[in-house]
XYZ file of C-alpha atoms in Angstrom:
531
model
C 17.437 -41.812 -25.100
C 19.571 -41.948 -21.764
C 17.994 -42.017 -18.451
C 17.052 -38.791 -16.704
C 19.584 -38.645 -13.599
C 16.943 -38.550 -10.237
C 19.227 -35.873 -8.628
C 18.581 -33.807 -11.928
C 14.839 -34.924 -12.341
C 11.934 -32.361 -11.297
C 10.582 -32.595 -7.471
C 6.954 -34.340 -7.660
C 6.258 -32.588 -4.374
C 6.724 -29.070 -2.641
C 9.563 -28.517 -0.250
C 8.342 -27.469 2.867
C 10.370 -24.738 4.062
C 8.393 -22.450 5.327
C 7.818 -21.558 9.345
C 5.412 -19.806 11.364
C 7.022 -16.304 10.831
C 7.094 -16.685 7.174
C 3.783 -18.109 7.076
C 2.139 -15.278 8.864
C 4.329 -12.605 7.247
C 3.163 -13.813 3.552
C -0.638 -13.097 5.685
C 0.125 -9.471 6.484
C 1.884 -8.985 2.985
C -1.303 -10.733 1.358
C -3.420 -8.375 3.717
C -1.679 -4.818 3.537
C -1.378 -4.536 -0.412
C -2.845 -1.879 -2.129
C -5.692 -1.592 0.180
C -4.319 0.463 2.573
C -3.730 2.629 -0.307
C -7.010 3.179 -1.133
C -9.270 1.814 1.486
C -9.703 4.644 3.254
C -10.766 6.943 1.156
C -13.683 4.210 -0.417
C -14.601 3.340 2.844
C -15.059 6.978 4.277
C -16.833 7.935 0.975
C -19.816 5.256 1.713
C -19.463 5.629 5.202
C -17.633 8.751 6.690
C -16.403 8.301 10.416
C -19.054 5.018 10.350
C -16.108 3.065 8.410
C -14.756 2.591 11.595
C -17.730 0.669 12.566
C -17.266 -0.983 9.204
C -13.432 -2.251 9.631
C -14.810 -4.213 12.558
C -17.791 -5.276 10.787
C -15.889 -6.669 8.472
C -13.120 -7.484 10.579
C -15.639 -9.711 12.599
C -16.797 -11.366 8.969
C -13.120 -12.003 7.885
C -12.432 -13.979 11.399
C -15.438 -16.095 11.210
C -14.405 -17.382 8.006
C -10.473 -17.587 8.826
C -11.213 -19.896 12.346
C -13.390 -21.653 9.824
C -10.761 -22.474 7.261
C -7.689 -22.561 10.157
C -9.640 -26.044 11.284
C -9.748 -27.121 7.370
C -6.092 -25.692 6.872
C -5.035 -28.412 9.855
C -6.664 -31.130 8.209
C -6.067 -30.734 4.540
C -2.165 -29.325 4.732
C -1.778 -28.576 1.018
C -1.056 -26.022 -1.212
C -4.037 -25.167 -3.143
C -6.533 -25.869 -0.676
C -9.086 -23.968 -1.767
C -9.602 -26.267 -4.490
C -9.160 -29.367 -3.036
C -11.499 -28.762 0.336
C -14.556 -28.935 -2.079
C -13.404 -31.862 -3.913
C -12.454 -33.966 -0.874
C -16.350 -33.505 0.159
C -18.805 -33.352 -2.555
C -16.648 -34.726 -5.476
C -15.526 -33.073 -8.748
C -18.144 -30.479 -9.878
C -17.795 -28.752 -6.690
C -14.322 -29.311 -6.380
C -13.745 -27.179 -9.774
C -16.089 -24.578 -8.984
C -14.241 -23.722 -5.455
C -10.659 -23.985 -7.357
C -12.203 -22.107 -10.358
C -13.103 -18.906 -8.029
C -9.897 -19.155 -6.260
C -7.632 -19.193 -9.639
C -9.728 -16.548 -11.229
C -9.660 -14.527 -8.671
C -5.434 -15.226 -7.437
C -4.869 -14.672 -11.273
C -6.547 -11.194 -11.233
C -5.274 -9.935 -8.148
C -1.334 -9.417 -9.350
C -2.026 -7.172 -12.202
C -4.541 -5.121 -10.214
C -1.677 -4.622 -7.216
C 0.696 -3.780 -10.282
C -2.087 -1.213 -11.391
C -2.041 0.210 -7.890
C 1.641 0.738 -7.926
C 1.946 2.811 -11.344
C -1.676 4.325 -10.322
C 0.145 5.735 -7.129
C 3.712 6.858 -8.570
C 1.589 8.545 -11.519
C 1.104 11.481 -8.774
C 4.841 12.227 -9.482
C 5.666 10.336 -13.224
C 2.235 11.135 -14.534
C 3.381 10.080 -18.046
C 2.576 6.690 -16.527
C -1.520 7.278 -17.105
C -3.883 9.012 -19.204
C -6.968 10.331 -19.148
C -9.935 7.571 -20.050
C -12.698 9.543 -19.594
C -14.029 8.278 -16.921
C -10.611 8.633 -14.829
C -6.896 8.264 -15.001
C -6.261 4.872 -17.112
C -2.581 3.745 -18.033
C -0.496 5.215 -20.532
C 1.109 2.862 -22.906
C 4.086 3.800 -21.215
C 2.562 2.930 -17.696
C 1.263 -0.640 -19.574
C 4.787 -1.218 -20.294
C 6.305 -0.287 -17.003
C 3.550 -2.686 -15.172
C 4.378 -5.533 -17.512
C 7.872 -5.490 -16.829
C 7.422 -5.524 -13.042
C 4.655 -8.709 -13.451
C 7.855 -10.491 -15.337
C 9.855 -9.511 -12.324
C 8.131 -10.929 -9.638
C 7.252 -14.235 -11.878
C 11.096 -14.532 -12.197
C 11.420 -13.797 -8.604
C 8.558 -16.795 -7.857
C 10.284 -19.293 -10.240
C 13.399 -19.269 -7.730
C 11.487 -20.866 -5.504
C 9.596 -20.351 -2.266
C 12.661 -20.164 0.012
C 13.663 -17.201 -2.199
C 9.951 -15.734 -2.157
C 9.560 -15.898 1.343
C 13.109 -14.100 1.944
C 11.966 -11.558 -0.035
C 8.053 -11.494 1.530
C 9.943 -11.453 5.181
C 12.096 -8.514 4.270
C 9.564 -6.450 2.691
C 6.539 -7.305 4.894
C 8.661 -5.491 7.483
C 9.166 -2.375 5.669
C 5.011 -2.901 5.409
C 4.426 -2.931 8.929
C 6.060 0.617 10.095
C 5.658 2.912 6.943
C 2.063 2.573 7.489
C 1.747 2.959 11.023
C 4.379 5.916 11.059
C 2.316 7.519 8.301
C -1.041 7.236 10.065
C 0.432 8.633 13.492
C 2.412 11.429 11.813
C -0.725 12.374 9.690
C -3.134 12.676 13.055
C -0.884 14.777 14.929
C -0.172 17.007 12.309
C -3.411 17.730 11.119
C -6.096 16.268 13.801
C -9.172 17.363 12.920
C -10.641 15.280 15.302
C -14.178 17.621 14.810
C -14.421 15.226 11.529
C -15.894 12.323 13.366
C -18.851 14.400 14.330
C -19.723 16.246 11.280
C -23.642 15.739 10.618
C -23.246 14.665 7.088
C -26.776 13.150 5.747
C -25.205 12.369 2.728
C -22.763 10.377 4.163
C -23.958 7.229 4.507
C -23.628 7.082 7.990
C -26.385 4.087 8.047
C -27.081 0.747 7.430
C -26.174 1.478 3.841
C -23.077 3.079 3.897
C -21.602 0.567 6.336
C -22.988 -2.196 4.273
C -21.433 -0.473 0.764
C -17.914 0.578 2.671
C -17.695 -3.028 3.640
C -18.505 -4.647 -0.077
C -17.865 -2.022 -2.535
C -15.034 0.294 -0.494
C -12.426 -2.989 -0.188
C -13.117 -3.107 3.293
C -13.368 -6.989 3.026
C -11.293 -6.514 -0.050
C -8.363 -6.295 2.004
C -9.124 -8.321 4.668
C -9.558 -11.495 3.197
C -5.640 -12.463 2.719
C -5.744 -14.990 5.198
C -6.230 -17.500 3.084
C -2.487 -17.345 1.705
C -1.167 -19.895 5.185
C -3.753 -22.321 3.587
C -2.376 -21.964 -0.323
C 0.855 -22.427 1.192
C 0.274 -25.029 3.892
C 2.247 -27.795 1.076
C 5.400 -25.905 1.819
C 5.119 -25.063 5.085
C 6.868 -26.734 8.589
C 3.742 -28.362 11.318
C 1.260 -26.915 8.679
C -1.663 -28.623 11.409
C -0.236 -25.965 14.063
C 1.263 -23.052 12.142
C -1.121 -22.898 9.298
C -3.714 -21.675 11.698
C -1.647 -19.731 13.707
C -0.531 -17.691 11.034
C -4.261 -16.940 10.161
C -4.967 -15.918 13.204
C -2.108 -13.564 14.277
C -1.777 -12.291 10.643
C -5.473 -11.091 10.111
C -5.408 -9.315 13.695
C -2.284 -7.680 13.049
C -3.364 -6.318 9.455
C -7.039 -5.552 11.005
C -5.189 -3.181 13.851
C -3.374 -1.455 11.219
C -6.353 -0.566 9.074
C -8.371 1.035 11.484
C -5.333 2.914 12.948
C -5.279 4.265 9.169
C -8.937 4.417 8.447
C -9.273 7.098 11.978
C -6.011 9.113 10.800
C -7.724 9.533 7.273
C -10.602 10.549 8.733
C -9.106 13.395 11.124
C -6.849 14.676 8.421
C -9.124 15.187 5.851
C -8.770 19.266 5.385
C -13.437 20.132 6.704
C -13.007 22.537 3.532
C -12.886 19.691 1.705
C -16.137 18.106 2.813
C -18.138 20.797 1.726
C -20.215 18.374 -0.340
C -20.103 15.368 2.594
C -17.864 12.450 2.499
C -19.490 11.089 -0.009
C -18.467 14.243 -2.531
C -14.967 14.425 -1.156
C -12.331 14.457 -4.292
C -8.266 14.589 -2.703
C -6.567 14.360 -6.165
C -6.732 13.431 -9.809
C -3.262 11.732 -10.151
C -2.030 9.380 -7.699
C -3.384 8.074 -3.853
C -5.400 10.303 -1.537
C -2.495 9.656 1.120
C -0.314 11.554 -0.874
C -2.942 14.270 -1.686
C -3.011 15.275 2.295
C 0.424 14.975 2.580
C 0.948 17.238 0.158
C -1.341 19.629 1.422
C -0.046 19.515 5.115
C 3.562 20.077 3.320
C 4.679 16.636 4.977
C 7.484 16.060 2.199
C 9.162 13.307 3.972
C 5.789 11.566 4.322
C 5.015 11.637 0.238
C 8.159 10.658 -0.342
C 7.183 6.961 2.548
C 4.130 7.190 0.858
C 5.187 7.156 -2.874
C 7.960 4.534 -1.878
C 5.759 2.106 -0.221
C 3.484 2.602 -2.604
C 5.752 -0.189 -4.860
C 6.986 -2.127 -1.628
C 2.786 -3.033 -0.333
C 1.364 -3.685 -3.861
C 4.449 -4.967 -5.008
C 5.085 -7.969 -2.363
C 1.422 -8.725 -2.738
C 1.249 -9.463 -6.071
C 4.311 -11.072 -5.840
C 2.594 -13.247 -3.223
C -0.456 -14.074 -5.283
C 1.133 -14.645 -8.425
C 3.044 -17.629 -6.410
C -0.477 -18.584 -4.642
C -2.266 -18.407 -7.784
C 0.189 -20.894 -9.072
C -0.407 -23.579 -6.475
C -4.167 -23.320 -7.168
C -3.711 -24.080 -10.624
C -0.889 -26.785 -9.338
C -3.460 -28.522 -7.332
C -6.471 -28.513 -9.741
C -3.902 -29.838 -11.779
C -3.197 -32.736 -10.147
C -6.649 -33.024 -9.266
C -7.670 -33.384 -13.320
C -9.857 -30.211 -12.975
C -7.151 -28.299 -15.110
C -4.727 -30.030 -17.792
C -2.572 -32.124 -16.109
C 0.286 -30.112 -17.420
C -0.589 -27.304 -14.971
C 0.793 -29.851 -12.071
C 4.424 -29.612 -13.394
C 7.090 -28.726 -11.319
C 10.362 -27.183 -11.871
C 13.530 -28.116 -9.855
C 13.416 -25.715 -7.677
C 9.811 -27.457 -6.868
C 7.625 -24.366 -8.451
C 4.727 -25.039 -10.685
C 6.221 -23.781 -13.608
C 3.656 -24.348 -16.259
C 0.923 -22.674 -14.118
C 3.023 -19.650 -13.048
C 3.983 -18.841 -16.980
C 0.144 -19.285 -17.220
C -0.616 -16.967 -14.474
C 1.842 -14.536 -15.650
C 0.702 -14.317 -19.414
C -2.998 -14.132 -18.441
C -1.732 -11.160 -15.601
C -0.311 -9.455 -19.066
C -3.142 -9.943 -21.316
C -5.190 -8.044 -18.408
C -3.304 -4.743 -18.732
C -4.054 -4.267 -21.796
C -7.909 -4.156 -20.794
C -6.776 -1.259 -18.722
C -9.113 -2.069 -15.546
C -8.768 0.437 -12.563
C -8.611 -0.713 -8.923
C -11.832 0.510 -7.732
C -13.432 -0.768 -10.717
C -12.732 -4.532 -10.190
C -12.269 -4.498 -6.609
C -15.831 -5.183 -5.866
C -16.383 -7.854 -8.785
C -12.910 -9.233 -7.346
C -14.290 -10.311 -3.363
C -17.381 -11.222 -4.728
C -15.334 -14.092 -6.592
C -13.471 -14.234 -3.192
C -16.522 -14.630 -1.155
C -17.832 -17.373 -3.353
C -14.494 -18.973 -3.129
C -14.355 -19.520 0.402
C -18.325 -19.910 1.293
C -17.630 -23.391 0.904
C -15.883 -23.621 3.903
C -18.315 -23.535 6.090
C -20.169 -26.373 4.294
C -16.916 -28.688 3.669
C -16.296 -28.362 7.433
C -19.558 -29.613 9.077
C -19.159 -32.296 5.919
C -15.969 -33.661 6.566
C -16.540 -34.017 10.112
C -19.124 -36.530 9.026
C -17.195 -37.873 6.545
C -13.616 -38.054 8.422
C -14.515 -37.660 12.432
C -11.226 -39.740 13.508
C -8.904 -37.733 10.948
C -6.427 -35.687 13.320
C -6.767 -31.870 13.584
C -4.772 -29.828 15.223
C -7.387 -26.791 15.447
C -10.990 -27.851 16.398
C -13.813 -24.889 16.210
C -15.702 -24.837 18.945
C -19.681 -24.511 18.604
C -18.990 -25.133 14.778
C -22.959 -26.077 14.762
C -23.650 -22.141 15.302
C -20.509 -20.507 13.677
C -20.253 -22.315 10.203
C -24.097 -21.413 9.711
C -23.290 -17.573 11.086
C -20.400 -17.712 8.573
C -22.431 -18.928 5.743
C -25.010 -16.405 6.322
C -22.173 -13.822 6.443
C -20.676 -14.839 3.397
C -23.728 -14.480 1.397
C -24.100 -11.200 3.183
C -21.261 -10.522 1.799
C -21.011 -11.520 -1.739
C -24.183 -9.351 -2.134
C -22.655 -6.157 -0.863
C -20.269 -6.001 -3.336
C -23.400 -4.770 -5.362
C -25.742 -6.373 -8.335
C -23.440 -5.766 -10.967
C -20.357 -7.221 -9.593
C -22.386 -10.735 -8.445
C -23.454 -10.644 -11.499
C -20.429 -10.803 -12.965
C -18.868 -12.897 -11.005
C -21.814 -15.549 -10.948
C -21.828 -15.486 -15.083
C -17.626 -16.629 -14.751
C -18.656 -18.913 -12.112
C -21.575 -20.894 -13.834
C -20.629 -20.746 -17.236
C -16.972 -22.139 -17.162
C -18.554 -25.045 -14.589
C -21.078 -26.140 -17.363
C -19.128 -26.332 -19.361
C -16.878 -28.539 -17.235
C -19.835 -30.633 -16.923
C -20.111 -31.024 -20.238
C -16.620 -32.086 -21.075
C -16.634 -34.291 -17.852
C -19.646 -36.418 -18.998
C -18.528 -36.573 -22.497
C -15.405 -38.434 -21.460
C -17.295 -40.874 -19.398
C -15.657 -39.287 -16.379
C -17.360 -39.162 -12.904
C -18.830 -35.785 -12.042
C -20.609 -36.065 -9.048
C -23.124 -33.893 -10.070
C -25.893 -34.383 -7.429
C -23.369 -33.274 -4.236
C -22.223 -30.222 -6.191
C -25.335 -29.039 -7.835
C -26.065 -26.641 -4.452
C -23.467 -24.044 -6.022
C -26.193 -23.513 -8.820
C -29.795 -23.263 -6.272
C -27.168 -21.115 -3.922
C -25.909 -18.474 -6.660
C -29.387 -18.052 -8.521
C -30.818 -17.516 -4.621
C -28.519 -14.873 -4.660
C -29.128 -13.330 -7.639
C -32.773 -13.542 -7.444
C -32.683 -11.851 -3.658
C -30.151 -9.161 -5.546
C -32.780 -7.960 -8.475
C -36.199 -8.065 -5.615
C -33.549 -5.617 -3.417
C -33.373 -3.358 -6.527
C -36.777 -2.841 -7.129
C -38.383 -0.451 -5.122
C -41.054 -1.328 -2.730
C -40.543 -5.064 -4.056
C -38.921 -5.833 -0.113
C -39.624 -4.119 2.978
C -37.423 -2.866 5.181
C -34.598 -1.878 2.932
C -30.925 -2.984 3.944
C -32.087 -4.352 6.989
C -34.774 -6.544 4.496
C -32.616 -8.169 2.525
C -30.356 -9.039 5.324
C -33.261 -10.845 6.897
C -33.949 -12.510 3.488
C -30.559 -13.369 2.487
C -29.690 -14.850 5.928
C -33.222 -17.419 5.332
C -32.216 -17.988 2.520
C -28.632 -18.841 3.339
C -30.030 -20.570 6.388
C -31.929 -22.590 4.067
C -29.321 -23.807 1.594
C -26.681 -24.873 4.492
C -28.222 -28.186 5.421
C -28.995 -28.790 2.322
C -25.412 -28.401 0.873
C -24.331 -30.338 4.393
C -26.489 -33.089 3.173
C -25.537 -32.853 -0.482
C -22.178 -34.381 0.538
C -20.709 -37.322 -0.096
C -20.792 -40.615 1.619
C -17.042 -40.950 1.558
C -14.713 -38.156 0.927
C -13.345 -38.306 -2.686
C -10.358 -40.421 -3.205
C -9.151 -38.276 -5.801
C -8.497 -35.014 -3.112
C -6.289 -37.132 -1.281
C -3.443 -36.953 -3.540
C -1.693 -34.497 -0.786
C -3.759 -35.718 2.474
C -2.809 -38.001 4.917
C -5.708 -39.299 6.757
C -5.323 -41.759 9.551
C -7.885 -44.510 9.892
């Protein structure tokens, strides 16, 4: 057998190629997908003119977390972060668990932006769906169009990320006018600015609806794309200083641009058409809601954006993910929490193996023929669980590794990683009992099962610094099934936000204290610590 040539061999590491701009581009392109599509009309349906109040609600949530993990992106500058952070401070159990939610929920996200393109363009092809009974479902023919565009952008990520990011820069721009040009164009034409004081008891102008528009409505659904500088950071230039940047200036720009939308829905909703509340309002049965008003305000030009960009968003946001949820499955990889063939690299320096995984798991999802409102609220529970870690992996490694250089430092972490904590479980129980269900079951099962092969092959699981995940997610559950039962606490919402946030209160030092003593020399495979 002849010697493999080294300028021919595969890259052990990522190229980092990346800069600020196309760091906090692939933000804004992570953040504006199909959300914008059909966030609004969730979001007004729980909430009616009170989503507002809920954008910065959740807005507020989103940038607790993201200066949170923009102090962890500076000092763990990897791709696949989100399953090393864990790892690097309470060991292997908890390291798979983080990674675990983050894969599951990267690999589900492509094929739902995919279903949010062909759900869209069905308003004009609407051979592309079907009726499932219980709303428009893909066609077979609308199955095969999706699959071929999840082989696209796989083909697309497998050129590698200097070629993903030209085409994330290029299309992120398109992104950023259509939707502000269709949310001025829609106010002026119709402004009905009389629908932001319609007394609508139904509405859920409350505690309730604001709570639901936030969990349930993709509120934080969409906001949570942040995380994409930190699943880059291994291919990016200064990660320290422009992973955190990009955060930062990519979350506010994508939270500016949803409430411009979310107040130009609201004022050009036709009144007629609230005759039942906001809660009863129905725009169309094939395609977006954006579309539906268009239509009905005989905006042709607008559709015609509308139906166009409604490939471009969805499409260069599951192209996006289908790359990030690659590098997860790189870095658990490498880590031993997946097969070790998962952290193979091509020579263009892509994970190969875990993107052809990604994509074939993406294809075997069609065929379940999921909706986007359906899954969107199981899908930020898994999020939410994902990155509530954070918060406890900070105040933990700052113990662990105080001399380790960081080029972002939160200030008052004491207060905010407890207040994010606290909204994080908030959070993950919005999304409603039957999503955290859900996503708890794919959390805890898969990680016992870990445990189980893990012991078996005398391998070290540090179960006593991870076992906080299980006491955490029954807490939740438990506090999920009293709110459901009537009379069972008092005080409604505004109950079980006082619970939740004692209860979340109470697990925090514990999980701080769970940690441990010295972070795990397996995590450090991509971190350079100084002494």
């Amino acid at each position: 057998m002849s010697a493999v040539n080294p300028s021919q061999a595969a890259p052990e590491v990522l190229r980092r190629s990346l800069g600020l701009r196309s760091l906090t581009l692939a933000v804004v392109t992570s953040t504006i997908g199909s959300g914008w599509l059909f966030a609004p009309l969730y979001a007004a349906r729980f909430a009616g003119p009170a989503s507002l109040l809920a954008w910065l609600a959740g807005g507020v949530m989103a940038f607790g977390l993201a200066l949170v993990f923009a102090e962890l992106g500076s000092l763990v500058p990897s791709s696949g972060a989100l399953a090393q952070i864990p790892l690097l401070s309470h060991g292997r159990w908890a390291g798979f668990i983080g990674g675990w939610c983050a894969w599951i929920a990267y690999l589900t996200l492509p094929t739902i932006e995919v279903l949010a393109m062909v759900e869209y363009v069905a308003s004009t092809m609407p051979w592309l769906t079907a009726d499932g009974g219980q709303g428009q479902v893909l066609s077979a023919a609308g199955i095969g169009v999706a699959a071929v565009l999840l082989v696209l952008m796989a083909w697309i990520n497998l050129a590698g990320v200097s070629s993903l990011a030209r085409w994330i820069d290029g299309l992120t721009s398109w992104k950023l006018v259509v939707p502000l040009l269709v949310s001025l164009s829609l106010m002026v034409a119709a402004g009905h600015w009389s629908n932001l004081s319609l007394d609508r008891s139904e509405a859920g102008a409350n505690l309730s609806g604001v709570v639901n528009a936030i969990g349930s409505g993709g509120i934080l659904f969409s906001l949570l794309g942040f995380r994409t500088a930190m699943d880059l950071a291994g291919e990016a230039r200064q990660p320290q200083r422009n992973v955190p940047l990009a955060m930062g200036l990519g979350l506010g720009i994508s939270l500016a641009i949803y409430l411009l939308l979310q107040l130009s829905f609201l004022v050009a909703v036709p009144p007629q058409a609230l005759g039942q509340g906001w809660s009863g309002l129905q725009l169309s049965e094939h395609g977006g809601p954006l579309v539906a008003i268009a239509m009905g305000l005989g905006m042709g030009w607008v559709v015609a954006l509308l139906l166009s960009d409604a490939v471009i968003s969805p499409g260069a946001t599951a192209m996006t993910y289908m790359g990030v949820s690659a590098r997860v499955a790189w870095m658990m990889g490498r880590l031993g929490l997946l097969p070790g063939s998962m952290g193979r690299l091509n020579r263009q320096a892509v994970p190969v193996v875990a993107l052809l995984w990604s994509l074939a798991i993406g294809l075997v999802m069609l065929l379940a023929g999921p909706s986007w409102q359906r899954v969107v609220s199981f899908l930020t529970a898994t999020l939410v669980i994902a990155l509530a870690v954070g918060p406890v992996s900070l105040i933990a490694l700052r113990q662990q590794r105080p001399q380790a250089p960081r080029a972002f430092r939160l200030p008052w972490a004491r207060v905010l990683c407890p207040a994010s904590f606290v909204a994080a479980s908030w959070a993950v129980l919005w999304c409603g009992h039957s999503a955290l269900e859900g996503a708890v079951a794919l959390v805890v099962l898969p990680s016992l099962l870990f445990g189980l092969v893990q012991q078996r092959s005398g391998h070290q699981l540090d179960a006593a610094a991870g076992s906080w995940w299980f006491l955490y997610l029954g807490g939740l559950l438990l506090i999920a099934e009293l709110s459901g039962r009537t009379g069972v606490l008092p005080g409604g919402e505004g109950g079980q936000l006082v619970l939740t946030a004692l209860f979340a209160l109470l697990i925090f030092p514990l999980a701080v204290r769970s940690r441990l003593p010295r972070t795990s020399e397996e995590a450090q495979v991509a971190v350079e610590f100084t002494p």
